[in-house]
PDB file of C-alpha atoms in Angstrom:
ATOM      1  CA  UNK A1366      -8.288 -11.583   9.900  1.00  0.00           C
ATOM      2  CA  UNK A1367     -12.240 -11.055  11.735  1.00  0.00           C
ATOM      3  CA  UNK A1368     -14.904 -13.450  10.400  1.00  0.00           C
ATOM      4  CA  UNK A1369     -16.218 -10.245   8.433  1.00  0.00           C
ATOM      5  CA  UNK A1370     -13.843  -9.587   6.245  1.00  0.00           C
ATOM      6  CA  UNK A1371     -15.385  -9.322   2.625  1.00  0.00           C
ATOM      7  CA  UNK A1372     -12.591 -10.115   1.340  1.00  0.00           C
ATOM      8  CA  UNK A1373      -9.505 -12.219   2.921  1.00  0.00           C
ATOM      9  CA  UNK A1374      -6.794 -11.985  -0.513  1.00  0.00           C
ATOM     10  CA  UNK A1375      -2.969 -14.166  -0.102  1.00  0.00           C
ATOM     11  CA  UNK A1376      -0.283 -15.049  -1.977  1.00  0.00           C
ATOM     12  CA  UNK A1377      -2.159 -13.158  -5.147  1.00  0.00           C
ATOM     13  CA  UNK A1378      -0.592 -10.830  -8.215  1.00  0.00           C
ATOM     14  CA  UNK A1379      -2.755  -8.483 -10.022  1.00  0.00           C
ATOM     15  CA  UNK A1380      -1.256  -7.021 -12.830  1.00  0.00           C
ATOM     16  CA  UNK A1381      -2.105  -4.752 -15.449  1.00  0.00           C
ATOM     17  CA  UNK A1382      -5.520  -3.170 -15.074  1.00  0.00           C
ATOM     18  CA  UNK A1383      -6.240   0.699 -17.290  1.00  0.00           C
ATOM     19  CA  UNK A1384      -8.247   1.163 -13.857  1.00  0.00           C
ATOM     20  CA  UNK A1385      -8.260   0.241 -10.037  1.00  0.00           C
ATOM     21  CA  UNK A1386      -6.408  -3.183  -9.138  1.00  0.00           C
ATOM     22  CA  UNK A1387      -9.026  -3.359  -6.026  1.00  0.00           C
ATOM     23  CA  UNK A1388     -11.074  -1.258  -5.342  1.00  0.00           C
ATOM     24  CA  UNK A1389     -13.202  -1.792  -1.649  1.00  0.00           C
ATOM     25  CA  UNK A1390     -15.814   0.893  -1.122  1.00  0.00           C
ATOM     26  CA  UNK A1391     -17.410   0.599   2.844  1.00  0.00           C
ATOM     27  CA  UNK A1392     -16.192  -2.918   3.045  1.00  0.00           C
ATOM     28  CA  UNK A1393     -13.590  -5.176   5.168  1.00  0.00           C
ATOM     29  CA  UNK A1394     -10.547  -6.564   3.304  1.00  0.00           C
ATOM     30  CA  UNK A1395      -7.580  -8.637   4.973  1.00  0.00           C
ATOM     31  CA  UNK A1396      -4.680  -8.822   2.097  1.00  0.00           C
ATOM     32  CA  UNK A1397      -1.105 -10.976   2.979  1.00  0.00           C
ATOM     33  CA  UNK A1398       1.311 -11.031   1.029  1.00  0.00           C
ATOM     34  CA  UNK A1399      -0.168  -9.503  -2.130  1.00  0.00           C
ATOM     35  CA  UNK A1400       1.007  -7.797  -5.161  1.00  0.00           C
ATOM     36  CA  UNK A1401      -0.708  -5.230  -7.247  1.00  0.00           C
ATOM     37  CA  UNK A1402       0.838  -3.445 -10.477  1.00  0.00           C
ATOM     38  CA  UNK A1403       0.655  -1.367 -13.000  1.00  0.00           C
ATOM     39  CA  UNK A1404      -2.404  -0.178 -12.824  1.00  0.00           C
ATOM     40  CA  UNK A1405      -4.413   3.182 -14.859  1.00  0.00           C
ATOM     41  CA  UNK A1406      -5.578   4.450 -11.696  1.00  0.00           C
ATOM     42  CA  UNK A1407      -4.908   3.369  -7.946  1.00  0.00           C
ATOM     43  CA  UNK A1408      -3.487   0.157  -7.414  1.00  0.00           C
ATOM     44  CA  UNK A1409      -5.613  -0.115  -4.361  1.00  0.00           C
ATOM     45  CA  UNK A1410      -8.157   2.160  -3.473  1.00  0.00           C
ATOM     46  CA  UNK A1411     -10.224   1.914   0.323  1.00  0.00           C
ATOM     47  CA  UNK A1412     -13.199   4.527  -0.853  1.00  0.00           C
ATOM     48  CA  UNK A1413     -16.156   5.435   1.940  1.00  0.00           C
ATOM     49  CA  UNK A1414     -14.274   4.167   4.741  1.00  0.00           C
ATOM     50  CA  UNK A1415     -14.061   0.967   5.862  1.00  0.00           C
ATOM     51  CA  UNK A1416     -11.952  -1.614   6.965  1.00  0.00           C
ATOM     52  CA  UNK A1417      -8.583  -2.353   5.581  1.00  0.00           C
ATOM     53  CA  UNK A1418      -5.549  -4.224   6.860  1.00  0.00           C
ATOM     54  CA  UNK A1419      -2.192  -5.218   4.682  1.00  0.00           C
ATOM     55  CA  UNK A1420       0.849  -7.552   5.978  1.00  0.00           C
ATOM     56  CA  UNK A1421       3.553  -7.959   3.796  1.00  0.00           C
ATOM     57  CA  UNK A1422       1.919  -6.487   0.993  1.00  0.00           C
ATOM     58  CA  UNK A1423       4.098  -4.626  -2.354  1.00  0.00           C
ATOM     59  CA  UNK A1424       1.502  -1.885  -3.501  1.00  0.00           C
ATOM     60  CA  UNK A1425       3.189  -0.312  -6.599  1.00  0.00           C
ATOM     61  CA  UNK A1426       2.573   1.631 -10.153  1.00  0.00           C
ATOM     62  CA  UNK A1427       4.451   1.613 -12.320  1.00  0.00           C
ATOM     63  CA  UNK A1428       1.728   2.397 -15.224  1.00  0.00           C
ATOM     64  CA  UNK A1429       2.648   3.970 -18.125  1.00  0.00           C
ATOM     65  CA  UNK A1430       0.583   3.447 -21.185  1.00  0.00           C
ATOM     66  CA  UNK A1431      -1.342   6.547 -20.394  1.00  0.00           C
ATOM     67  CA  UNK A1432      -1.589   9.866 -17.495  1.00  0.00           C
ATOM     68  CA  UNK A1433      -2.088   8.710 -13.873  1.00  0.00           C
ATOM     69  CA  UNK A1434      -4.675  10.481 -11.566  1.00  0.00           C
ATOM     70  CA  UNK A1435      -4.285   8.920  -8.751  1.00  0.00           C
ATOM     71  CA  UNK A1436      -1.058   7.262  -6.235  1.00  0.00           C
ATOM     72  CA  UNK A1437      -0.374   3.250  -5.946  1.00  0.00           C
ATOM     73  CA  UNK A1438      -2.707   3.973  -2.500  1.00  0.00           C
ATOM     74  CA  UNK A1439      -5.863   5.495  -2.177  1.00  0.00           C
ATOM     75  CA  UNK A1440      -7.697   6.255   0.822  1.00  0.00           C
ATOM     76  CA  UNK A1441     -10.890   8.329   1.792  1.00  0.00           C
ATOM     77  CA  UNK A1442     -13.751   8.647   4.050  1.00  0.00           C
ATOM     78  CA  UNK A1443     -16.373  10.209   1.712  1.00  0.00           C
ATOM     79  CA  UNK A1444     -18.432   9.902  -2.014  1.00  0.00           C
ATOM     80  CA  UNK A1445     -19.672  12.726  -3.860  1.00  0.00           C
ATOM     81  CA  UNK A1446     -23.102  12.994  -5.811  1.00  0.00           C
ATOM     82  CA  UNK A1447     -24.833  14.331  -8.595  1.00  0.00           C
ATOM     83  CA  UNK A1448     -25.694  17.701  -6.605  1.00  0.00           C
ATOM     84  CA  UNK A1449     -22.313  18.045  -5.200  1.00  0.00           C
ATOM     85  CA  UNK A1450     -23.360  16.948  -1.849  1.00  0.00           C
ATOM     86  CA  UNK A1451     -20.655  14.933   0.503  1.00  0.00           C
ATOM     87  CA  UNK A1452     -21.796  11.935   2.736  1.00  0.00           C
ATOM     88  CA  UNK A1453     -19.136   9.768   5.027  1.00  0.00           C
ATOM     89  CA  UNK A1454     -18.649   6.680   6.644  1.00  0.00           C
ATOM     90  CA  UNK A1455     -16.286   6.255   9.166  1.00  0.00           C
ATOM     91  CA  UNK A1456     -13.332   4.481   7.813  1.00  0.00           C
ATOM     92  CA  UNK A1457     -12.356   1.726  11.331  1.00  0.00           C
ATOM     93  CA  UNK A1458      -8.880   1.074  10.246  1.00  0.00           C
ATOM     94  CA  UNK A1459      -6.566   1.086   7.195  1.00  0.00           C
ATOM     95  CA  UNK A1460      -3.278  -0.717   8.187  1.00  0.00           C
ATOM     96  CA  UNK A1461      -0.469  -1.336   6.208  1.00  0.00           C
ATOM     97  CA  UNK A1462       2.158  -3.548   8.337  1.00  0.00           C
ATOM     98  CA  UNK A1463       5.642  -4.764   6.456  1.00  0.00           C
ATOM     99  CA  UNK A1464       4.225  -2.984   2.915  1.00  0.00           C
ATOM    100  CA  UNK A1465       5.929  -1.223   0.536  1.00  0.00           C
ATOM    101  CA  UNK A1466       4.127   1.538  -0.644  1.00  0.00           C
ATOM    102  CA  UNK A1467       6.452   2.322  -4.326  1.00  0.00           C
ATOM    103  CA  UNK A1468       5.454   3.766  -7.866  1.00  0.00           C
ATOM    104  CA  UNK A1469       7.070   6.095 -10.599  1.00  0.00           C
ATOM    105  CA  UNK A1470       5.382   9.236  -9.225  1.00  0.00           C
ATOM    106  CA  UNK A1471       5.477  10.579  -6.229  1.00  0.00           C
ATOM    107  CA  UNK A1472       3.949  11.054  -3.716  1.00  0.00           C
ATOM    108  CA  UNK A1473       2.129   7.496  -4.138  1.00  0.00           C
ATOM    109  CA  UNK A1474      -0.385   7.011  -1.443  1.00  0.00           C
ATOM    110  CA  UNK A1475      -2.918   9.543  -0.143  1.00  0.00           C
ATOM    111  CA  UNK A1476      -5.430   9.974   2.515  1.00  0.00           C
ATOM    112  CA  UNK A1477      -8.216  11.926   2.277  1.00  0.00           C
ATOM    113  CA  UNK A1478     -10.482  12.553   4.515  1.00  0.00           C
ATOM    114  CA  UNK A1479     -14.179  14.734   5.140  1.00  0.00           C
ATOM    115  CA  UNK A1480     -15.106  12.748   8.831  1.00  0.00           C
ATOM    116  CA  UNK A1481     -14.296  12.623  11.963  1.00  0.00           C
ATOM    117  CA  UNK A1482     -13.707   8.768  12.149  1.00  0.00           C
ATOM    118  CA  UNK A1483     -10.350   8.245  10.083  1.00  0.00           C
ATOM    119  CA  UNK A1484      -8.188   5.557  11.334  1.00  0.00           C
ATOM    120  CA  UNK A1485      -5.135   4.332   9.732  1.00  0.00           C
ATOM    121  CA  UNK A1486      -1.809   3.455  10.521  1.00  0.00           C
ATOM    122  CA  UNK A1487       1.564   2.288   9.181  1.00  0.00           C
ATOM    123  CA  UNK A1488       4.257   0.172  10.236  1.00  0.00           C
ATOM    124  CA  UNK A1489       7.492  -0.910   9.314  1.00  0.00           C
ATOM    125  CA  UNK A1490       7.012  -0.019   5.240  1.00  0.00           C
ATOM    126  CA  UNK A1491       8.040   1.089   2.789  1.00  0.00           C
ATOM    127  CA  UNK A1492       6.101   4.466   1.112  1.00  0.00           C
ATOM    128  CA  UNK A1493       6.813   6.667  -1.803  1.00  0.00           C
ATOM    129  CA  UNK A1494       6.179  10.648  -0.318  1.00  0.00           C
ATOM    130  CA  UNK A1495       8.466  12.871  -1.635  1.00  0.00           C
ATOM    131  CA  UNK A1496       6.162  16.516  -1.733  1.00  0.00           C
ATOM    132  CA  UNK A1497       7.201  19.656   0.494  1.00  0.00           C
ATOM    133  CA  UNK A1498       3.895  21.383   0.605  1.00  0.00           C
ATOM    134  CA  UNK A1499       1.631  18.408   1.930  1.00  0.00           C
ATOM    135  CA  UNK A1500       4.374  16.736   3.942  1.00  0.00           C
ATOM    136  CA  UNK A1501       3.918  17.092   7.971  1.00  0.00           C
ATOM    137  CA  UNK A1502       0.244  18.608   7.370  1.00  0.00           C
ATOM    138  CA  UNK A1503      -3.276  17.000   7.204  1.00  0.00           C
ATOM    139  CA  UNK A1504      -2.867  12.950   7.290  1.00  0.00           C
ATOM    140  CA  UNK A1505       1.175  13.440   6.892  1.00  0.00           C
ATOM    141  CA  UNK A1506       2.403  14.332   9.705  1.00  0.00           C
ATOM    142  CA  UNK A1507       4.486  11.307   9.270  1.00  0.00           C
ATOM    143  CA  UNK A1508       6.403  12.684  13.249  1.00  0.00           C
ATOM    144  CA  UNK A1509       3.131  11.319  14.754  1.00  0.00           C
ATOM    145  CA  UNK A1510       3.841   7.904  15.879  1.00  0.00           C
ATOM    146  CA  UNK A1511      -0.197   6.748  16.614  1.00  0.00           C
ATOM    147  CA  UNK A1512      -0.590   6.490  12.424  1.00  0.00           C
ATOM    148  CA  UNK A1513       3.496   6.535  11.533  1.00  0.00           C
ATOM    149  CA  UNK A1514       5.852   4.127  13.000  1.00  0.00           C
ATOM    150  CA  UNK A1515       8.850   2.926  12.076  1.00  0.00           C
ATOM    151  CA  UNK A1516       9.073   3.664   8.566  1.00  0.00           C
ATOM    152  CA  UNK A1517      10.805   4.150   5.536  1.00  0.00           C
ATOM    153  CA  UNK A1518      10.578   6.970   3.198  1.00  0.00           C
ATOM    154  CA  UNK A1519      11.639   7.137  -0.223  1.00  0.00           C
ATOM    155  CA  UNK A1520      14.654   4.801  -0.919  1.00  0.00           C
ATOM    156  CA  UNK A1521      14.111   3.023  -3.466  1.00  0.00           C
ATOM    157  CA  UNK A1522      13.115  -0.479  -3.409  1.00  0.00           C
ATOM    158  CA  UNK A1523      15.031  -2.298  -5.826  1.00  0.00           C
ATOM    159  CA  UNK A1524      12.518  -4.097  -7.751  1.00  0.00           C
ATOM    160  CA  UNK A1525      13.539  -6.609 -10.559  1.00  0.00           C
ATOM    161  CA  UNK A1526      12.204  -5.266 -13.776  1.00  0.00           C
ATOM    162  CA  UNK A1527       8.809  -3.208 -12.097  1.00  0.00           C
ATOM    163  CA  UNK A1528       7.412  -2.158 -15.527  1.00  0.00           C
ATOM    164  CA  UNK A1529       7.313  -6.355 -16.136  1.00  0.00           C
ATOM    165  CA  UNK A1530       5.447  -6.656 -12.756  1.00  0.00           C
ATOM    166  CA  UNK A1531       8.782  -8.740 -12.166  1.00  0.00           C
ATOM    167  CA  UNK A1532       8.364  -7.328  -8.106  1.00  0.00           C
ATOM    168  CA  UNK A1533      10.997  -9.093  -5.949  1.00  0.00           C
ATOM    169  CA  UNK A1534      13.789  -7.251  -4.224  1.00  0.00           C
ATOM    170  CA  UNK A1535      17.967  -6.874  -4.276  1.00  0.00           C
ATOM    171  CA  UNK A1536      20.279  -6.921  -1.518  1.00  0.00           C
ATOM    172  CA  UNK A1537      20.045  -3.177  -1.781  1.00  0.00           C
ATOM    173  CA  UNK A1538      16.675  -2.430  -1.672  1.00  0.00           C
ATOM    174  CA  UNK A1539      15.410  -0.086   0.713  1.00  0.00           C
ATOM    175  CA  UNK A1540      12.653  -2.364   1.693  1.00  0.00           C
ATOM    176  CA  UNK A1541      15.151  -4.916   3.578  1.00  0.00           C
ATOM    177  CA  UNK A1542      15.656  -5.523   7.106  1.00  0.00           C
ATOM    178  CA  UNK A1543      12.909  -2.499   7.649  1.00  0.00           C
ATOM    179  CA  UNK A1544       9.797  -5.329   8.537  1.00  0.00           C
ATOM    180  CA  UNK A1545       8.435  -6.224  12.104  1.00  0.00           C
ATOM    181  CA  UNK A1546       7.532  -8.880  14.131  1.00  0.00           C
ATOM    182  CA  UNK A1547       4.313  -8.902  14.138  1.00  0.00           C
ATOM    183  CA  UNK A1548       4.223  -9.202  10.552  1.00  0.00           C
ATOM    184  CA  UNK A1549       6.313 -12.146   9.680  1.00  0.00           C
ATOM    185  CA  UNK A1550       3.360 -13.664  12.969  1.00  0.00           C
ATOM    186  CA  UNK A1551       1.118 -12.433  10.042  1.00  0.00           C
ATOM    187  CA  UNK A1552       2.593 -13.695   7.628  1.00  0.00           C
ATOM    188  CA  UNK A1553       5.537 -16.542   8.250  1.00  0.00           C
ATOM    189  CA  UNK A1554       6.323 -17.144   4.942  1.00  0.00           C
ATOM    190  CA  UNK A1555       6.494 -14.875   1.622  1.00  0.00           C
ATOM    191  CA  UNK A1556       4.534 -15.012  -0.907  1.00  0.00           C
ATOM    192  CA  UNK A1557       7.045 -17.935  -2.502  1.00  0.00           C
ATOM    193  CA  UNK A1558       6.434 -20.032  -0.242  1.00  0.00           C
ATOM    194  CA  UNK A1559      10.260 -19.161   2.095  1.00  0.00           C
ATOM    195  CA  UNK A1560      10.765 -18.633   5.918  1.00  0.00           C
ATOM    196  CA  UNK A1561      10.933 -14.717   6.790  1.00  0.00           C
ATOM    197  CA  UNK A1562      14.335 -14.667   8.594  1.00  0.00           C
ATOM    198  CA  UNK A1563      15.220 -12.771  11.799  1.00  0.00           C
ATOM    199  CA  UNK A1564      16.147  -9.935   8.955  1.00  0.00           C
ATOM    200  CA  UNK A1565      12.688  -8.893   7.808  1.00  0.00           C
ATOM    201  CA  UNK A1566      12.131  -7.212   4.696  1.00  0.00           C
ATOM    202  CA  UNK A1567       8.801  -5.100   3.505  1.00  0.00           C
ATOM    203  CA  UNK A1568       6.582  -5.730   0.894  1.00  0.00           C
ATOM    204  CA  UNK A1569       5.164  -9.729  -0.498  1.00  0.00           C
ATOM    205  CA  UNK A1570       9.003 -10.884  -1.429  1.00  0.00           C
ATOM    206  CA  UNK A1571      12.235 -11.651   0.223  1.00  0.00           C
ATOM    207  CA  UNK A1572      15.098 -10.103  -0.949  1.00  0.00           C
ATOM    208  CA  UNK A1573      17.619 -12.302  -3.232  1.00  0.00           C
ATOM    209  CA  UNK A1574      20.856 -11.332  -4.702  1.00  0.00           C
ATOM    210  CA  UNK A1575      19.858 -11.026  -8.668  1.00  0.00           C
ATOM    211  CA  UNK A1576      22.577 -12.594 -10.853  1.00  0.00           C
ATOM    212  CA  UNK A1577      24.557 -10.403 -13.520  1.00  0.00           C
TER     213      UNK A1577
END
């Protein structure tokens, strides 16, 4: 955590907003063990640049109460005024470590830039992005380790009941065991206070075996 973060949020759950779960505009946010779900727009939006660091977070969106225009995660570096003039602001960093970014739409993250400083990285995350026309282009070159490292794509996280905001993951989750030790150093316990083991799960929760 940097001393100038405008918002630090840990061990928190944000559910059931008709708009955004969290929307940051040209700001700085540090989040650990954060769960966001069921939002009518994006669960998290970092807009007009800024600085964002998310570790062991579950950014999901299973909103089904109306049409949803935006994915679970939205990152951009610009605003457009009433005259259609574009203003940009540097995205100095947007780091997602050991996170789950998933939902009932596809793709579930959008990275849009108009300026030249647009720094982002996904490490050891479970991501939903299955779009053949976008994959491999622009900000979605998933083979470029400058931006994407050791991620898993489109594997079911096996949330217990995401439409009811029960976001624990099962023992057959695509997020099980995919995390890195850096994330554990930042958040050694999960959102419920349980120690993370040598098999590190992505997201805010350690996996459990669900009872039938």
